[in-house]
Amino acid sequence: MLSPYEFRDFDSPLERVAARMFSDTHFDDFERYFKQDLLKDRPLLRFGSSGHQMRKEDDKVINNAKEFSVELNVSQFRPEELSVSVHDEELVIEGHHEERDEECGTVERHFTRKYTLPKNVNPESIESHMTKEGHMTVKAKKLEQLKVRTIPIQCTMAQKRSAEDDPEDDKPVKKTRRGKKST
């Protein structure tokens, strides 16, 4: 195989692993590179100021007969750094804060969560609350489901009389010269 580079000229760990996989040593260091925590050298990507990793799996969505609600941990944000809005049938929760110094360095955070609202949610009833601990709950009431109601059928049998049944039409008709009727 002709190549301007030899495998040992690559710098990244993945490239070194690939080089070894295609050389004589095959899988010697495979586990060493792939079992390591890829984010351990980057704590700012993993954890916020409280050490809490903000993941979508931490969100809790409740959708029952009475309400739709979303609960999430936003402890890394102040209330003024958060926004809750509705775009068409979508609930959008956003948080953003500029760079600030924290115990592990300088951090800037931003997140966006989007949830499709169920069709029977009253968008005017949406409320958001945040606790001192940084837990946000966004709730919306469901529209009342219509109960089954039987509508009685009212019969209106008023008969219309036809022209043949009209007693006024039983009188003899005389024609005048100009084609007018007279009685």
PDB file of C-alpha atoms in Angstrom:
ATOM      1  CA  MET A   1       0.000   0.000   0.000  1.00  0.00           C
ATOM      2  CA  LEU A   2       1.383   3.399  -0.948  1.00  0.00           C
ATOM      3  CA  SER A   3       0.734   6.195   1.500  1.00  0.00           C
ATOM      4  CA  PRO A   4       2.564   9.469   2.146  1.00  0.00           C
ATOM      5  CA  TYR A   5       2.179   8.838   5.898  1.00  0.00           C
ATOM      6  CA  GLU A   6       2.946   5.902   8.068  1.00  0.00           C
ATOM      7  CA  PHE A   7       0.402   4.940  10.708  1.00  0.00           C
ATOM      8  CA  ARG A   8       2.675   6.126  13.513  1.00  0.00           C
ATOM      9  CA  ASP A   9       2.541   9.683  12.101  1.00  0.00           C
ATOM     10  CA  PHE A  10      -1.071  10.190  13.251  1.00  0.00           C
ATOM     11  CA  ASP A  11      -1.546  11.983  16.553  1.00  0.00           C
ATOM     12  CA  SER A  12      -5.022  11.189  17.885  1.00  0.00           C
ATOM     13  CA  PRO A  13      -5.698   8.118  20.049  1.00  0.00           C
ATOM     14  CA  LEU A  14      -8.333   6.870  17.604  1.00  0.00           C
ATOM     15  CA  GLU A  15      -5.915   7.093  14.720  1.00  0.00           C
ATOM     16  CA  ARG A  16      -3.313   5.177  16.740  1.00  0.00           C
ATOM     17  CA  VAL A  17      -5.884   2.515  17.550  1.00  0.00           C
ATOM     18  CA  ALA A  18      -6.819   2.267  13.877  1.00  0.00           C
ATOM     19  CA  ALA A  19      -3.147   1.966  12.990  1.00  0.00           C
ATOM     20  CA  ARG A  20      -2.689  -0.865  15.477  1.00  0.00           C
ATOM     21  CA  MET A  21      -5.870  -2.606  14.332  1.00  0.00           C
ATOM     22  CA  PHE A  22      -4.477  -2.839  10.834  1.00  0.00           C
ATOM     23  CA  SER A  23      -0.964  -3.737  11.923  1.00  0.00           C
ATOM     24  CA  ASP A  24       0.344  -6.904  13.551  1.00  0.00           C
ATOM     25  CA  THR A  25      -0.709  -6.076  17.119  1.00  0.00           C
ATOM     26  CA  HIS A  26      -4.444  -5.832  16.225  1.00  0.00           C
ATOM     27  CA  PHE A  27      -6.494  -5.291  19.405  1.00  0.00           C
ATOM     28  CA  ASP A  28      -3.806  -4.863  22.095  1.00  0.00           C
ATOM     29  CA  ASP A  29      -4.834  -1.388  23.248  1.00  0.00           C
ATOM     30  CA  PHE A  30      -8.451  -1.428  22.081  1.00  0.00           C
ATOM     31  CA  GLU A  31      -9.957  -1.601  25.580  1.00  0.00           C
ATOM     32  CA  ARG A  32      -7.566   0.958  26.988  1.00  0.00           C
ATOM     33  CA  TYR A  33      -8.801   3.638  24.554  1.00  0.00           C
ATOM     34  CA  PHE A  34     -12.500   2.800  24.407  1.00  0.00           C
ATOM     35  CA  LYS A  35     -13.208   2.004  28.056  1.00  0.00           C
ATOM     36  CA  GLN A  36     -11.947   5.358  29.256  1.00  0.00           C
ATOM     37  CA  ASP A  37     -14.341   8.174  30.043  1.00  0.00           C
ATOM     38  CA  LEU A  38     -14.013  10.440  27.026  1.00  0.00           C
ATOM     39  CA  LEU A  39     -15.199  13.466  29.021  1.00  0.00           C
ATOM     40  CA  LYS A  40     -13.110  13.008  32.148  1.00  0.00           C
ATOM     41  CA  ASP A  41     -10.546  15.547  30.957  1.00  0.00           C
ATOM     42  CA  ARG A  42     -13.317  18.024  30.133  1.00  0.00           C
ATOM     43  CA  PRO A  43     -15.301  18.610  33.335  1.00  0.00           C
ATOM     44  CA  LEU A  44     -16.891  21.775  31.980  1.00  0.00           C
ATOM     45  CA  LEU A  45     -18.745  19.722  29.398  1.00  0.00           C
ATOM     46  CA  ARG A  46     -20.009  17.240  31.960  1.00  0.00           C
ATOM     47  CA  PHE A  47     -20.998  19.136  35.047  1.00  0.00           C
ATOM     48  CA  GLY A  48     -22.473  22.450  36.039  1.00  0.00           C
ATOM     49  CA  SER A  49     -21.719  24.468  39.138  1.00  0.00           C
ATOM     50  CA  SER A  50     -23.594  22.074  41.382  1.00  0.00           C
ATOM     51  CA  GLY A  51     -21.956  19.027  39.857  1.00  0.00           C
ATOM     52  CA  HIS A  52     -25.261  18.103  38.246  1.00  0.00           C
ATOM     53  CA  GLN A  53     -25.122  16.940  34.688  1.00  0.00           C
ATOM     54  CA  MET A  54     -28.023  18.442  32.756  1.00  0.00           C
ATOM     55  CA  ARG A  55     -29.432  15.697  30.583  1.00  0.00           C
ATOM     56  CA  LYS A  56     -32.744  15.308  28.872  1.00  0.00           C
ATOM     57  CA  GLU A  57     -33.160  12.004  30.732  1.00  0.00           C
ATOM     58  CA  ASP A  58     -33.485  14.068  33.935  1.00  0.00           C
ATOM     59  CA  ASP A  59     -36.644  15.711  32.590  1.00  0.00           C
ATOM     60  CA  LYS A  60     -39.929  14.338  33.861  1.00  0.00           C
ATOM     61  CA  VAL A  61     -42.999  14.597  31.629  1.00  0.00           C
ATOM     62  CA  ILE A  62     -46.459  13.924  33.047  1.00  0.00           C
ATOM     63  CA  ASN A  63     -49.407  13.607  30.695  1.00  0.00           C
ATOM     64  CA  ASN A  64     -52.558  12.423  32.450  1.00  0.00           C
ATOM     65  CA  ALA A  65     -56.280  13.125  32.144  1.00  0.00           C
ATOM     66  CA  LYS A  66     -56.113  16.356  34.186  1.00  0.00           C
ATOM     67  CA  GLU A  67     -52.838  18.005  33.167  1.00  0.00           C
ATOM     68  CA  PHE A  68     -49.678  18.050  31.115  1.00  0.00           C
ATOM     69  CA  SER A  69     -46.522  18.999  33.003  1.00  0.00           C
ATOM     70  CA  VAL A  70     -42.766  19.049  32.560  1.00  0.00           C
ATOM     71  CA  GLU A  71     -40.305  19.053  35.446  1.00  0.00           C
ATOM     72  CA  LEU A  72     -36.607  19.746  34.952  1.00  0.00           C
ATOM     73  CA  ASN A  73     -33.556  20.739  36.949  1.00  0.00           C
ATOM     74  CA  VAL A  74     -32.381  24.216  35.977  1.00  0.00           C
ATOM     75  CA  SER A  75     -30.253  24.859  39.053  1.00  0.00           C
ATOM     76  CA  GLN A  76     -27.433  26.306  36.929  1.00  0.00           C
ATOM     77  CA  PHE A  77     -29.665  29.199  35.836  1.00  0.00           C
ATOM     78  CA  ARG A  78     -31.260  32.197  37.496  1.00  0.00           C
ATOM     79  CA  PRO A  79     -34.961  32.845  36.786  1.00  0.00           C
ATOM     80  CA  GLU A  80     -34.121  35.838  34.568  1.00  0.00           C
ATOM     81  CA  GLU A  81     -31.897  33.566  32.421  1.00  0.00           C
ATOM     82  CA  LEU A  82     -34.823  31.254  31.603  1.00  0.00           C
ATOM     83  CA  SER A  83     -37.743  31.610  29.216  1.00  0.00           C
ATOM     84  CA  VAL A  84     -40.878  29.558  28.637  1.00  0.00           C
ATOM     85  CA  SER A  85     -42.917  30.080  25.479  1.00  0.00           C
ATOM     86  CA  VAL A  86     -45.429  28.361  23.224  1.00  0.00           C
ATOM     87  CA  HIS A  87     -44.862  28.256  19.465  1.00  0.00           C
ATOM     88  CA  ASP A  88     -47.907  26.800  17.707  1.00  0.00           C
ATOM     89  CA  GLU A  89     -48.371  23.427  19.447  1.00  0.00           C
ATOM     90  CA  GLU A  90     -44.888  23.289  20.966  1.00  0.00           C
ATOM     91  CA  LEU A  91     -43.759  24.210  24.477  1.00  0.00           C
ATOM     92  CA  VAL A  92     -40.236  25.691  24.386  1.00  0.00           C
ATOM     93  CA  ILE A  93     -38.080  26.078  27.502  1.00  0.00           C
ATOM     94  CA  GLU A  94     -34.747  27.857  27.090  1.00  0.00           C
ATOM     95  CA  GLY A  95     -31.947  28.812  29.402  1.00  0.00           C
ATOM     96  CA  HIS A  96     -28.853  30.869  28.673  1.00  0.00           C
ATOM     97  CA  HIS A  97     -26.234  32.564  30.779  1.00  0.00           C
ATOM     98  CA  GLU A  98     -23.105  34.344  29.690  1.00  0.00           C
ATOM     99  CA  GLU A  99     -19.636  33.343  30.825  1.00  0.00           C
ATOM    100  CA  ARG A 100     -19.174  33.399  34.564  1.00  0.00           C
ATOM    101  CA  ASP A 101     -16.522  32.138  36.920  1.00  0.00           C
ATOM    102  CA  GLU A 102     -17.285  28.959  38.799  1.00  0.00           C
ATOM    103  CA  GLU A 103     -15.262  26.630  40.976  1.00  0.00           C
ATOM    104  CA  CYS A 104     -13.914  24.699  37.987  1.00  0.00           C
ATOM    105  CA  GLY A 105     -13.318  27.622  35.624  1.00  0.00           C
ATOM    106  CA  THR A 106     -15.287  29.906  33.357  1.00  0.00           C
ATOM    107  CA  VAL A 107     -18.604  28.521  32.114  1.00  0.00           C
ATOM    108  CA  GLU A 108     -21.254  29.613  29.601  1.00  0.00           C
ATOM    109  CA  ARG A 109     -24.398  27.508  29.318  1.00  0.00           C
ATOM    110  CA  HIS A 110     -27.339  27.289  26.941  1.00  0.00           C
ATOM    111  CA  PHE A 111     -30.107  24.734  26.548  1.00  0.00           C
ATOM    112  CA  THR A 112     -33.363  24.408  24.649  1.00  0.00           C
ATOM    113  CA  ARG A 113     -36.060  21.847  25.386  1.00  0.00           C
ATOM    114  CA  LYS A 114     -39.069  21.437  23.096  1.00  0.00           C
ATOM    115  CA  TYR A 115     -42.183  19.442  23.922  1.00  0.00           C
ATOM    116  CA  THR A 116     -45.173  18.854  21.663  1.00  0.00           C
ATOM    117  CA  LEU A 117     -48.322  19.805  23.528  1.00  0.00           C
ATOM    118  CA  PRO A 118     -51.162  17.277  23.478  1.00  0.00           C
ATOM    119  CA  LYS A 119     -54.146  18.399  21.417  1.00  0.00           C
ATOM    120  CA  ASN A 120     -56.460  18.674  24.446  1.00  0.00           C
ATOM    121  CA  VAL A 121     -54.227  21.100  26.401  1.00  0.00           C
ATOM    122  CA  ASN A 122     -55.508  24.591  27.071  1.00  0.00           C
ATOM    123  CA  PRO A 123     -52.536  26.796  26.017  1.00  0.00           C
ATOM    124  CA  GLU A 124     -53.930  29.733  28.035  1.00  0.00           C
ATOM    125  CA  SER A 125     -53.542  27.721  31.255  1.00  0.00           C
ATOM    126  CA  ILE A 126     -49.758  27.213  31.008  1.00  0.00           C
ATOM    127  CA  GLU A 127     -47.882  28.261  34.158  1.00  0.00           C
ATOM    128  CA  SER A 128     -44.241  27.871  35.180  1.00  0.00           C
ATOM    129  CA  HIS A 129     -42.849  27.722  38.697  1.00  0.00           C
ATOM    130  CA  MET A 130     -39.277  27.467  39.966  1.00  0.00           C
ATOM    131  CA  THR A 131     -38.192  26.371  43.435  1.00  0.00           C
ATOM    132  CA  LYS A 132     -35.246  27.757  45.412  1.00  0.00           C
ATOM    133  CA  GLU A 133     -33.383  24.527  44.623  1.00  0.00           C
ATOM    134  CA  GLY A 134     -33.652  25.202  40.884  1.00  0.00           C
ATOM    135  CA  HIS A 135     -36.403  22.756  39.903  1.00  0.00           C
ATOM    136  CA  MET A 136     -38.754  24.147  37.274  1.00  0.00           C
ATOM    137  CA  THR A 137     -42.266  22.851  36.696  1.00  0.00           C
ATOM    138  CA  VAL A 138     -44.321  23.919  33.697  1.00  0.00           C
ATOM    139  CA  LYS A 139     -47.986  22.881  33.893  1.00  0.00           C
ATOM    140  CA  ALA A 140     -50.971  23.151  31.587  1.00  0.00           C
ATOM    141  CA  LYS A 141     -54.520  22.094  32.322  1.00  0.00           C
ATOM    142  CA  LYS A 142     -56.347  19.833  29.955  1.00  0.00           C
ATOM    143  CA  LEU A 143     -59.567  20.937  28.346  1.00  0.00           C
ATOM    144  CA  GLU A 144     -62.600  19.282  29.857  1.00  0.00           C
ATOM    145  CA  GLN A 145     -63.604  16.304  27.855  1.00  0.00           C
ATOM    146  CA  LEU A 146     -67.160  16.518  26.739  1.00  0.00           C
ATOM    147  CA  LYS A 147     -69.408  14.027  28.449  1.00  0.00           C
ATOM    148  CA  VAL A 148     -71.778  12.069  26.276  1.00  0.00           C
ATOM    149  CA  ARG A 149     -75.113  13.805  26.124  1.00  0.00           C
ATOM    150  CA  THR A 150     -78.117  12.404  24.363  1.00  0.00           C
ATOM    151  CA  ILE A 151     -80.005  14.975  22.334  1.00  0.00           C
ATOM    152  CA  PRO A 152     -83.743  14.319  22.076  1.00  0.00           C
ATOM    153  CA  ILE A 153     -85.250  14.369  18.622  1.00  0.00           C
ATOM    154  CA  GLN A 154     -88.214  16.703  18.366  1.00  0.00           C
ATOM    155  CA  CYS A 155     -90.753  15.878  15.703  1.00  0.00           C
ATOM    156  CA  THR A 156     -92.313  18.755  13.829  1.00  0.00           C
ATOM    157  CA  MET A 157     -95.075  17.176  11.783  1.00  0.00           C
ATOM    158  CA  ALA A 158     -96.819  20.358  10.602  1.00  0.00           C
ATOM    159  CA  GLN A 159     -98.113  19.415   7.204  1.00  0.00           C
ATOM    160  CA  LYS A 160     -98.149  21.861   4.401  1.00  0.00           C
ATOM    161  CA  ARG A 161    -101.263  21.779   2.335  1.00  0.00           C
ATOM    162  CA  SER A 162    -100.801  21.536  -1.341  1.00  0.00           C
ATOM    163  CA  ALA A 163    -102.513  23.833  -3.837  1.00  0.00           C
ATOM    164  CA  GLU A 164    -105.032  21.087  -4.605  1.00  0.00           C
ATOM    165  CA  ASP A 165    -106.160  20.967  -0.967  1.00  0.00           C
ATOM    166  CA  ASP A 166    -106.666  24.738  -0.730  1.00  0.00           C
ATOM    167  CA  PRO A 167    -110.430  25.534  -0.527  1.00  0.00           C
ATOM    168  CA  GLU A 168    -109.812  28.925  -2.133  1.00  0.00           C
ATOM    169  CA  ASP A 169    -108.777  27.138  -5.300  1.00  0.00           C
ATOM    170  CA  ASP A 170    -112.125  25.290  -5.527  1.00  0.00           C
ATOM    171  CA  LYS A 171    -113.985  28.392  -6.759  1.00  0.00           C
ATOM    172  CA  PRO A 172    -114.633  28.649 -10.488  1.00  0.00           C
ATOM    173  CA  VAL A 173    -112.318  30.922 -12.378  1.00  0.00           C
ATOM    174  CA  LYS A 174    -113.592  33.353 -14.974  1.00  0.00           C
ATOM    175  CA  LYS A 175    -111.285  34.772 -17.528  1.00  0.00           C
ATOM    176  CA  THR A 176    -111.538  38.357 -18.644  1.00  0.00           C
ATOM    177  CA  ARG A 177    -110.429  39.807 -21.905  1.00  0.00           C
ATOM    178  CA  ARG A 178    -106.953  40.616 -20.855  1.00  0.00           C
ATOM    179  CA  GLY A 179    -106.222  37.196 -19.296  1.00  0.00           C
ATOM    180  CA  LYS A 180    -106.847  38.285 -15.736  1.00  0.00           C
ATOM    181  CA  LYS A 181    -108.624  35.984 -13.375  1.00  0.00           C
ATOM    182  CA  SER A 182    -111.775  37.033 -11.704  1.00  0.00           C
ATOM    183  CA  THR A 183    -113.930  35.268  -9.201  1.00  0.00           C
TER     184      THR A 183
END
